[in-house]
Short mmCIF file of N, CA and C in Angstrom, two decimals:
data_model
loop_
_atom_site.label_atom_id
_atom_site.label_comp_id
_atom_site.label_asym_id
_atom_site.label_seq_id
_atom_site.Cartn_x
_atom_site.Cartn_y
_atom_site.Cartn_z
N UNK A 859 5.74 -78.17 51.54
CA UNK A 859 5.19 -76.92 51.05
C UNK A 859 3.70 -77.11 50.80
N UNK A 860 2.92 -76.22 51.33
CA UNK A 860 1.49 -76.22 51.10
C UNK A 860 1.21 -75.60 49.73
N UNK A 861 0.36 -76.24 48.96
CA UNK A 861 0.06 -75.72 47.63
C UNK A 861 -1.35 -75.15 47.61
N UNK A 862 -1.39 -73.83 47.58
CA UNK A 862 -2.67 -73.12 47.61
C UNK A 862 -3.04 -72.53 46.26
N UNK A 863 -2.08 -72.49 45.33
CA UNK A 863 -2.35 -71.85 44.05
C UNK A 863 -1.34 -72.34 43.02
N UNK A 864 -1.47 -71.86 41.80
CA UNK A 864 -0.58 -72.30 40.72
C UNK A 864 0.87 -71.91 40.99
N UNK A 865 1.10 -70.79 41.62
CA UNK A 865 2.48 -70.38 41.95
C UNK A 865 3.12 -71.42 42.88
N UNK A 866 2.40 -71.86 43.87
CA UNK A 866 2.93 -72.88 44.78
C UNK A 866 3.22 -74.18 44.03
N UNK A 867 2.30 -74.58 43.17
CA UNK A 867 2.50 -75.79 42.37
C UNK A 867 3.71 -75.62 41.46
N UNK A 868 3.85 -74.46 40.86
CA UNK A 868 4.99 -74.17 39.98
C UNK A 868 6.31 -74.36 40.73
N UNK A 869 6.41 -73.79 41.90
CA UNK A 869 7.66 -73.89 42.67
C UNK A 869 7.92 -75.34 43.09
N UNK A 870 6.89 -76.04 43.49
CA UNK A 870 7.02 -77.45 43.85
C UNK A 870 7.54 -78.26 42.67
N UNK A 871 7.01 -78.00 41.50
CA UNK A 871 7.41 -78.75 40.32
C UNK A 871 8.80 -78.38 39.82
N UNK A 872 9.21 -77.13 40.02
CA UNK A 872 10.60 -76.77 39.71
C UNK A 872 11.55 -77.59 40.58
N UNK A 873 11.23 -77.70 41.85
CA UNK A 873 12.06 -78.48 42.77
C UNK A 873 12.05 -79.96 42.39
N UNK A 874 10.89 -80.48 42.04
CA UNK A 874 10.78 -81.88 41.66
C UNK A 874 11.61 -82.16 40.41
N UNK A 875 11.55 -81.27 39.44
CA UNK A 875 12.30 -81.43 38.21
C UNK A 875 13.80 -81.30 38.46
N UNK A 876 14.18 -80.42 39.37
CA UNK A 876 15.60 -80.30 39.76
C UNK A 876 16.07 -81.64 40.31
N UNK A 877 15.28 -82.25 41.18
CA UNK A 877 15.62 -83.55 41.74
C UNK A 877 15.71 -84.61 40.64
N UNK A 878 14.78 -84.57 39.70
CA UNK A 878 14.80 -85.52 38.59
C UNK A 878 16.11 -85.39 37.80
N UNK A 879 16.52 -84.17 37.53
CA UNK A 879 17.78 -83.95 36.81
C UNK A 879 18.97 -84.44 37.64
N UNK A 880 18.93 -84.15 38.92
CA UNK A 880 20.01 -84.55 39.82
C UNK A 880 20.18 -86.07 39.83
N UNK A 881 19.08 -86.78 39.73
CA UNK A 881 19.13 -88.24 39.75
C UNK A 881 19.45 -88.84 38.37
N UNK A 882 18.99 -88.21 37.30
CA UNK A 882 19.16 -88.79 35.97
C UNK A 882 20.54 -88.54 35.38
N UNK A 883 21.20 -87.47 35.78
CA UNK A 883 22.51 -87.18 35.20
C UNK A 883 23.54 -88.27 35.47
N UNK A 884 23.70 -88.74 36.72
CA UNK A 884 24.71 -89.78 36.95
C UNK A 884 24.44 -91.08 36.20
N UNK A 885 23.20 -91.51 36.12
CA UNK A 885 22.90 -92.76 35.43
C UNK A 885 23.10 -92.58 33.92
N UNK A 886 22.84 -91.40 33.42
CA UNK A 886 23.11 -91.13 32.00
C UNK A 886 24.60 -91.21 31.72
N UNK A 887 25.41 -90.63 32.61
CA UNK A 887 26.87 -90.69 32.46
C UNK A 887 27.37 -92.14 32.54
N UNK A 888 26.78 -92.93 33.42
CA UNK A 888 27.15 -94.34 33.53
C UNK A 888 26.81 -95.09 32.25
N UNK A 889 25.64 -94.81 31.68
CA UNK A 889 25.27 -95.47 30.43
C UNK A 889 26.20 -95.06 29.31
N UNK A 890 26.66 -93.80 29.32
CA UNK A 890 27.61 -93.34 28.31
C UNK A 890 28.91 -94.14 28.40
N UNK A 891 29.34 -94.41 29.62
CA UNK A 891 30.61 -95.13 29.79
C UNK A 891 30.54 -96.57 29.26
N UNK A 892 29.38 -97.21 29.33
CA UNK A 892 29.33 -98.60 28.88
C UNK A 892 28.78 -98.77 27.47
N UNK A 893 28.26 -97.71 26.87
CA UNK A 893 27.77 -97.79 25.49
C UNK A 893 28.94 -98.11 24.57
N UNK A 894 28.69 -98.91 23.55
CA UNK A 894 29.76 -99.26 22.63
C UNK A 894 29.66 -98.54 21.29
N UNK A 895 28.45 -98.19 20.87
CA UNK A 895 28.28 -97.45 19.62
C UNK A 895 28.82 -96.04 19.82
N UNK A 896 29.77 -95.60 19.00
CA UNK A 896 30.38 -94.28 19.20
C UNK A 896 29.38 -93.12 19.17
N UNK A 897 28.41 -93.18 18.26
CA UNK A 897 27.42 -92.10 18.18
C UNK A 897 26.54 -92.09 19.43
N UNK A 898 26.17 -93.26 19.91
CA UNK A 898 25.37 -93.37 21.13
C UNK A 898 26.16 -92.84 22.32
N UNK A 899 27.40 -93.24 22.43
CA UNK A 899 28.26 -92.78 23.53
C UNK A 899 28.33 -91.25 23.54
N UNK A 900 28.56 -90.65 22.38
CA UNK A 900 28.65 -89.19 22.27
C UNK A 900 27.32 -88.53 22.63
N UNK A 901 26.21 -89.12 22.18
CA UNK A 901 24.89 -88.55 22.47
C UNK A 901 24.59 -88.61 23.97
N UNK A 902 24.96 -89.70 24.61
CA UNK A 902 24.75 -89.82 26.05
C UNK A 902 25.62 -88.84 26.83
N UNK A 903 26.85 -88.67 26.39
CA UNK A 903 27.72 -87.68 27.04
C UNK A 903 27.13 -86.28 26.90
N UNK A 904 26.64 -85.97 25.70
CA UNK A 904 25.99 -84.67 25.48
C UNK A 904 24.72 -84.58 26.31
N UNK A 905 23.99 -85.68 26.43
CA UNK A 905 22.79 -85.70 27.25
C UNK A 905 23.09 -85.40 28.71
N UNK A 906 24.14 -86.00 29.24
CA UNK A 906 24.53 -85.74 30.64
C UNK A 906 24.88 -84.27 30.83
N UNK A 907 25.58 -83.69 29.87
CA UNK A 907 25.92 -82.27 29.94
C UNK A 907 24.67 -81.40 29.85
N UNK A 908 23.74 -81.79 28.99
CA UNK A 908 22.48 -81.06 28.86
C UNK A 908 21.65 -81.12 30.13
N UNK A 909 21.63 -82.28 30.77
CA UNK A 909 20.90 -82.42 32.03
C UNK A 909 21.51 -81.49 33.07
N UNK A 910 22.82 -81.42 33.11
CA UNK A 910 23.50 -80.54 34.07
C UNK A 910 23.17 -79.07 33.79
N UNK A 911 23.11 -78.70 32.51
CA UNK A 911 22.72 -77.32 32.17
C UNK A 911 21.28 -77.04 32.61
N UNK A 912 20.38 -77.99 32.37
CA UNK A 912 18.99 -77.84 32.79
C UNK A 912 18.88 -77.70 34.30
N UNK A 913 19.66 -78.50 35.00
CA UNK A 913 19.68 -78.43 36.46
C UNK A 913 20.10 -77.03 36.92
N UNK A 914 21.07 -76.45 36.22
CA UNK A 914 21.50 -75.09 36.54
C UNK A 914 20.40 -74.07 36.31
N UNK A 915 19.68 -74.21 35.21
CA UNK A 915 18.55 -73.31 34.93
C UNK A 915 17.51 -73.43 36.03
N UNK A 916 17.18 -74.66 36.41
CA UNK A 916 16.18 -74.88 37.45
C UNK A 916 16.62 -74.30 38.79
N UNK A 917 17.89 -74.46 39.12
CA UNK A 917 18.42 -73.89 40.37
C UNK A 917 18.29 -72.37 40.35
N UNK A 918 18.62 -71.77 39.22
CA UNK A 918 18.52 -70.31 39.09
C UNK A 918 17.08 -69.84 39.25
N UNK A 919 16.14 -70.55 38.63
CA UNK A 919 14.73 -70.17 38.73
C UNK A 919 14.22 -70.33 40.16
N UNK A 920 14.61 -71.41 40.81
CA UNK A 920 14.21 -71.60 42.22
C UNK A 920 14.73 -70.45 43.07
N UNK A 921 15.98 -70.12 42.90
CA UNK A 921 16.58 -69.04 43.68
C UNK A 921 15.90 -67.71 43.39
N UNK A 922 15.52 -67.50 42.15
CA UNK A 922 14.81 -66.28 41.76
C UNK A 922 13.50 -66.14 42.53
N UNK A 923 12.89 -67.28 42.87
CA UNK A 923 11.61 -67.28 43.58
C UNK A 923 11.77 -67.64 45.06
N UNK A 924 13.00 -67.54 45.55
CA UNK A 924 13.32 -67.72 46.98
C UNK A 924 12.94 -69.09 47.54
N UNK A 925 13.16 -70.14 46.74
CA UNK A 925 13.00 -71.50 47.24
C UNK A 925 14.29 -72.28 46.96
N UNK A 926 14.60 -73.21 47.83
CA UNK A 926 15.78 -74.05 47.63
C UNK A 926 15.50 -75.04 46.50
N UNK A 927 16.42 -75.19 45.56
CA UNK A 927 16.16 -76.11 44.45
C UNK A 927 16.06 -77.57 44.91
N UNK A 928 16.70 -77.90 45.99
CA UNK A 928 16.71 -79.29 46.45
C UNK A 928 15.65 -79.56 47.52
N UNK A 929 14.55 -78.85 47.45
CA UNK A 929 13.49 -79.00 48.44
C UNK A 929 12.55 -80.17 48.23
N UNK A 930 12.72 -80.92 47.17
CA UNK A 930 11.86 -82.07 46.87
C UNK A 930 12.73 -83.25 46.46
N UNK A 931 12.17 -84.45 46.59
CA UNK A 931 12.80 -85.65 46.05
C UNK A 931 11.82 -86.27 45.08
N UNK A 932 12.24 -86.41 43.84
CA UNK A 932 11.37 -86.93 42.77
C UNK A 932 11.34 -88.45 42.82
N UNK A 933 10.23 -88.99 43.31
CA UNK A 933 10.06 -90.44 43.39
C UNK A 933 9.89 -91.05 41.99
N UNK A 934 9.29 -90.30 41.08
CA UNK A 934 9.11 -90.80 39.72
C UNK A 934 10.45 -91.08 39.06
N UNK A 935 11.38 -90.13 39.15
CA UNK A 935 12.69 -90.34 38.55
C UNK A 935 13.47 -91.39 39.31
N UNK A 936 13.25 -91.47 40.61
CA UNK A 936 13.92 -92.52 41.38
C UNK A 936 13.59 -93.90 40.79
N UNK A 937 12.32 -94.11 40.47
CA UNK A 937 11.90 -95.37 39.87
C UNK A 937 12.50 -95.58 38.48
N UNK A 938 12.53 -94.53 37.68
CA UNK A 938 13.10 -94.65 36.34
C UNK A 938 14.59 -94.93 36.38
N UNK A 939 15.29 -94.33 37.32
CA UNK A 939 16.72 -94.59 37.47
C UNK A 939 16.94 -96.04 37.89
N UNK A 940 16.12 -96.53 38.81
CA UNK A 940 16.23 -97.94 39.23
C UNK A 940 16.00 -98.87 38.04
N UNK A 941 15.04 -98.53 37.19
CA UNK A 941 14.78 -99.32 36.00
C UNK A 941 15.96 -99.28 35.03
N UNK A 942 16.56 -98.11 34.85
CA UNK A 942 17.72 -97.99 33.96
C UNK A 942 18.87 -98.85 34.47
N UNK A 943 19.07 -98.82 35.77
CA UNK A 943 20.13 -99.66 36.34
C UNK A 943 19.84 -101.14 36.11
N UNK A 944 18.61 -101.53 36.40
CA UNK A 944 18.23 -102.94 36.30
C UNK A 944 18.27 -103.44 34.86
N UNK A 945 17.75 -102.66 33.92
CA UNK A 945 17.56 -103.15 32.56
C UNK A 945 18.66 -102.76 31.57
N UNK A 946 19.58 -101.90 31.97
CA UNK A 946 20.66 -101.51 31.05
C UNK A 946 22.03 -101.70 31.69
N UNK A 947 22.21 -101.17 32.89
CA UNK A 947 23.54 -101.20 33.50
C UNK A 947 23.87 -102.54 34.17
N UNK A 948 22.89 -103.15 34.83
CA UNK A 948 23.16 -104.37 35.59
C UNK A 948 22.60 -105.63 34.94
N UNK A 949 21.89 -105.48 33.86
CA UNK A 949 21.27 -106.63 33.19
C UNK A 949 22.34 -107.54 32.60
N UNK A 950 22.05 -108.82 32.57
CA UNK A 950 22.95 -109.81 31.98
C UNK A 950 22.71 -109.84 30.48
N UNK A 951 23.34 -108.93 29.77
CA UNK A 951 23.18 -108.82 28.32
C UNK A 951 24.54 -109.11 27.70
N UNK A 952 24.63 -110.22 26.97
CA UNK A 952 25.91 -110.66 26.42
C UNK A 952 26.34 -109.88 25.18
N UNK A 953 25.39 -109.39 24.41
CA UNK A 953 25.68 -108.72 23.15
C UNK A 953 25.73 -107.20 23.33
N UNK A 954 26.83 -106.58 22.88
CA UNK A 954 27.00 -105.13 23.02
C UNK A 954 25.91 -104.34 22.30
N UNK A 955 25.51 -104.78 21.12
CA UNK A 955 24.49 -104.05 20.36
C UNK A 955 23.14 -104.10 21.08
N UNK A 956 22.84 -105.24 21.66
CA UNK A 956 21.59 -105.37 22.41
C UNK A 956 21.64 -104.50 23.67
N UNK A 957 22.80 -104.44 24.32
CA UNK A 957 22.94 -103.55 25.48
C UNK A 957 22.76 -102.10 25.05
N UNK A 958 23.33 -101.72 23.92
CA UNK A 958 23.15 -100.35 23.42
C UNK A 958 21.67 -100.05 23.18
N UNK A 959 20.94 -101.02 22.63
CA UNK A 959 19.49 -100.83 22.41
C UNK A 959 18.77 -100.67 23.75
N UNK A 960 19.18 -101.45 24.75
CA UNK A 960 18.58 -101.33 26.09
C UNK A 960 18.90 -99.97 26.70
N UNK A 961 20.10 -99.49 26.49
CA UNK A 961 20.50 -98.17 27.00
C UNK A 961 19.62 -97.08 26.38
N UNK A 962 19.42 -97.16 25.08
CA UNK A 962 18.56 -96.16 24.42
C UNK A 962 17.16 -96.19 25.00
N UNK A 963 16.63 -97.39 25.19
CA UNK A 963 15.29 -97.53 25.77
C UNK A 963 15.20 -96.82 27.12
N UNK A 964 16.16 -97.09 27.98
CA UNK A 964 16.12 -96.52 29.32
C UNK A 964 16.37 -95.01 29.29
N UNK A 965 17.29 -94.56 28.45
CA UNK A 965 17.55 -93.12 28.35
C UNK A 965 16.31 -92.38 27.87
N UNK A 966 15.62 -92.96 26.90
CA UNK A 966 14.43 -92.27 26.40
C UNK A 966 13.32 -92.23 27.45
N UNK A 967 13.24 -93.22 28.29
CA UNK A 967 12.26 -93.16 29.38
C UNK A 967 12.59 -92.03 30.34
N UNK A 968 13.86 -91.88 30.66
CA UNK A 968 14.28 -90.76 31.51
C UNK A 968 13.94 -89.43 30.83
N UNK A 969 14.24 -89.37 29.56
CA UNK A 969 14.03 -88.14 28.80
C UNK A 969 12.55 -87.78 28.69
N UNK A 970 11.72 -88.77 28.49
CA UNK A 970 10.28 -88.48 28.35
C UNK A 970 9.71 -87.93 29.66
N UNK A 971 10.22 -88.38 30.77
CA UNK A 971 9.80 -87.83 32.05
C UNK A 971 10.20 -86.35 32.12
N UNK A 972 11.42 -86.05 31.70
CA UNK A 972 11.89 -84.66 31.71
C UNK A 972 11.08 -83.79 30.75
N UNK A 973 10.73 -84.33 29.58
CA UNK A 973 9.92 -83.57 28.62
C UNK A 973 8.59 -83.20 29.26
N UNK A 974 7.95 -84.15 29.92
CA UNK A 974 6.67 -83.86 30.58
C UNK A 974 6.86 -82.80 31.66
N UNK A 975 7.91 -82.93 32.45
CA UNK A 975 8.16 -81.96 33.52
C UNK A 975 8.43 -80.56 33.00
N UNK A 976 9.31 -80.45 32.01
CA UNK A 976 9.61 -79.13 31.45
C UNK A 976 8.38 -78.52 30.78
N UNK A 977 7.60 -79.35 30.10
CA UNK A 977 6.39 -78.83 29.46
C UNK A 977 5.42 -78.24 30.46
N UNK A 978 5.23 -78.93 31.58
CA UNK A 978 4.31 -78.44 32.61
C UNK A 978 4.81 -77.15 33.24
N UNK A 979 6.08 -77.12 33.66
CA UNK A 979 6.56 -75.91 34.34
C UNK A 979 6.64 -74.72 33.38
N UNK A 980 6.94 -74.99 32.12
CA UNK A 980 6.95 -73.89 31.14
C UNK A 980 5.54 -73.31 30.98
N UNK A 981 4.54 -74.18 30.93
CA UNK A 981 3.15 -73.71 30.81
C UNK A 981 2.72 -72.95 32.07
N UNK A 982 3.12 -73.44 33.23
CA UNK A 982 2.79 -72.74 34.48
C UNK A 982 3.44 -71.36 34.49
N UNK A 983 4.72 -71.29 34.12
CA UNK A 983 5.43 -70.01 34.12
C UNK A 983 4.75 -69.01 33.18
N UNK A 984 4.38 -69.49 32.03
CA UNK A 984 3.71 -68.61 31.06
C UNK A 984 2.39 -68.09 31.63
N UNK A 985 1.59 -68.98 32.19
CA UNK A 985 0.29 -68.59 32.75
C UNK A 985 0.46 -67.61 33.91
N UNK A 986 1.53 -67.79 34.69
CA UNK A 986 1.78 -66.93 35.85
C UNK A 986 2.42 -65.59 35.47
N UNK A 987 2.75 -65.42 34.19
CA UNK A 987 3.36 -64.17 33.75
C UNK A 987 4.86 -64.10 33.99
N UNK A 988 5.48 -65.22 34.28
CA UNK A 988 6.93 -65.27 34.47
C UNK A 988 7.58 -65.51 33.10
N UNK A 989 7.60 -64.48 32.29
CA UNK A 989 8.02 -64.64 30.89
C UNK A 989 9.48 -65.09 30.76
N UNK A 990 10.37 -64.55 31.60
CA UNK A 990 11.77 -64.97 31.53
C UNK A 990 11.92 -66.44 31.91
N UNK A 991 11.19 -66.85 32.94
CA UNK A 991 11.20 -68.26 33.35
C UNK A 991 10.68 -69.12 32.20
N UNK A 992 9.56 -68.71 31.63
CA UNK A 992 8.93 -69.49 30.56
C UNK A 992 9.88 -69.67 29.38
N UNK A 993 10.60 -68.62 29.03
CA UNK A 993 11.54 -68.70 27.91
C UNK A 993 12.69 -69.66 28.23
N UNK A 994 13.22 -69.58 29.44
CA UNK A 994 14.32 -70.47 29.83
C UNK A 994 13.84 -71.93 29.86
N UNK A 995 12.65 -72.15 30.38
CA UNK A 995 12.11 -73.51 30.46
C UNK A 995 11.75 -74.05 29.08
N UNK A 996 11.26 -73.19 28.20
CA UNK A 996 10.95 -73.62 26.83
C UNK A 996 12.24 -74.04 26.12
N UNK A 997 13.32 -73.35 26.38
CA UNK A 997 14.61 -73.73 25.78
C UNK A 997 15.06 -75.10 26.32
N UNK A 998 14.93 -75.31 27.61
CA UNK A 998 15.26 -76.62 28.19
C UNK A 998 14.39 -77.71 27.58
N UNK A 999 13.11 -77.42 27.40
CA UNK A 999 12.19 -78.39 26.81
C UNK A 999 12.62 -78.74 25.39
N UNK A 1000 12.94 -77.74 24.59
CA UNK A 1000 13.34 -78.00 23.21
C UNK A 1000 14.66 -78.75 23.14
N UNK A 1001 15.59 -78.42 24.01
CA UNK A 1001 16.86 -79.15 24.03
C UNK A 1001 16.64 -80.62 24.40
N UNK A 1002 15.76 -80.86 25.35
CA UNK A 1002 15.47 -82.23 25.78
C UNK A 1002 14.76 -82.99 24.66
N UNK A 1003 13.82 -82.35 24.01
CA UNK A 1003 13.14 -82.99 22.87
C UNK A 1003 14.14 -83.31 21.76
N UNK A 1004 15.04 -82.37 21.51
CA UNK A 1004 16.06 -82.60 20.47
C UNK A 1004 16.93 -83.80 20.79
N UNK A 1005 17.31 -83.94 22.05
CA UNK A 1005 18.09 -85.11 22.46
C UNK A 1005 17.32 -86.40 22.27
N UNK A 1006 16.04 -86.37 22.56
CA UNK A 1006 15.20 -87.56 22.39
C UNK A 1006 15.09 -87.93 20.90
N UNK A 1007 14.90 -86.94 20.06
CA UNK A 1007 14.81 -87.19 18.62
C UNK A 1007 16.12 -87.76 18.09
N UNK A 1008 17.23 -87.19 18.56
CA UNK A 1008 18.55 -87.68 18.14
C UNK A 1008 18.72 -89.13 18.57
N UNK A 1009 18.29 -89.47 19.78
CA UNK A 1009 18.41 -90.83 20.27
C UNK A 1009 17.58 -91.79 19.42
N UNK A 1010 16.39 -91.37 19.01
CA UNK A 1010 15.57 -92.20 18.13
C UNK A 1010 16.28 -92.45 16.80
N UNK A 1011 16.93 -91.42 16.29
CA UNK A 1011 17.67 -91.58 15.02
C UNK A 1011 18.82 -92.57 15.17
N UNK A 1012 19.50 -92.52 16.30
CA UNK A 1012 20.59 -93.47 16.54
C UNK A 1012 20.04 -94.89 16.58
N UNK A 1013 18.94 -95.07 17.29
CA UNK A 1013 18.33 -96.40 17.38
C UNK A 1013 17.91 -96.90 16.01
N UNK A 1014 17.20 -96.07 15.29
CA UNK A 1014 16.67 -96.48 13.99
C UNK A 1014 17.75 -96.54 12.92
N UNK A 1015 18.82 -95.78 13.12
CA UNK A 1015 19.87 -95.71 12.12
C UNK A 1015 20.87 -96.83 12.16
N UNK A 1016 20.88 -97.63 13.22
CA UNK A 1016 21.86 -98.70 13.21
C UNK A 1016 21.87 -99.57 14.45
N UNK A 1017 21.64 -98.99 15.61
CA UNK A 1017 21.74 -99.77 16.84
C UNK A 1017 20.71 -100.90 16.85
N UNK A 1018 19.47 -100.58 16.55
CA UNK A 1018 18.44 -101.62 16.57
C UNK A 1018 18.69 -102.68 15.50
N UNK A 1019 19.16 -102.26 14.34
CA UNK A 1019 19.48 -103.22 13.26
C UNK A 1019 20.58 -104.16 13.72
N UNK A 1020 21.61 -103.61 14.32
CA UNK A 1020 22.72 -104.45 14.79
C UNK A 1020 22.26 -105.40 15.88
N UNK A 1021 21.41 -104.90 16.78
CA UNK A 1021 20.91 -105.76 17.86
C UNK A 1021 20.02 -106.87 17.32
N UNK A 1022 19.28 -106.60 16.27
CA UNK A 1022 18.40 -107.61 15.68
C UNK A 1022 19.20 -108.73 15.02
N UNK A 1023 20.43 -108.43 14.63
CA UNK A 1023 21.27 -109.42 13.97
C UNK A 1023 22.12 -110.22 14.96
N UNK A 1024 22.00 -109.88 16.24
CA UNK A 1024 22.82 -110.57 17.25
C UNK A 1024 22.36 -112.00 17.45
#
């Protein structure tokens, strides 16, 4: 897609973020399956569901603007997913609490990428006068931020302490 204006950039970034969600949801679900802390496991499961809801919003917005949601492949998220696999899912970590801390680290990296993406597309939508889009994207952004804050609380509330005692 040739980008000649903010509208073109907006559509490109919606597609890129859709790809990011498409790639991050499965690895989030995998991390949920191996997490041992019950609160972490539940938060990751909720995170995977939230990513799927965001993906649905992005697909709807793309369709509203007559572009295919899967028109881009997000290389940034591809790298973050590879890192999550390497450092949380496939790493040789003997202690469950330390693995849980590694999972939180990797999940938050995925989440911070999504926060940046949602923030940008929400700002673009607002500037372009797409008020309904902007509202939907702002809700996705706030939900993603809320998940990140919850994950920090889990880490600070016990997972990191338990891992430090391993």
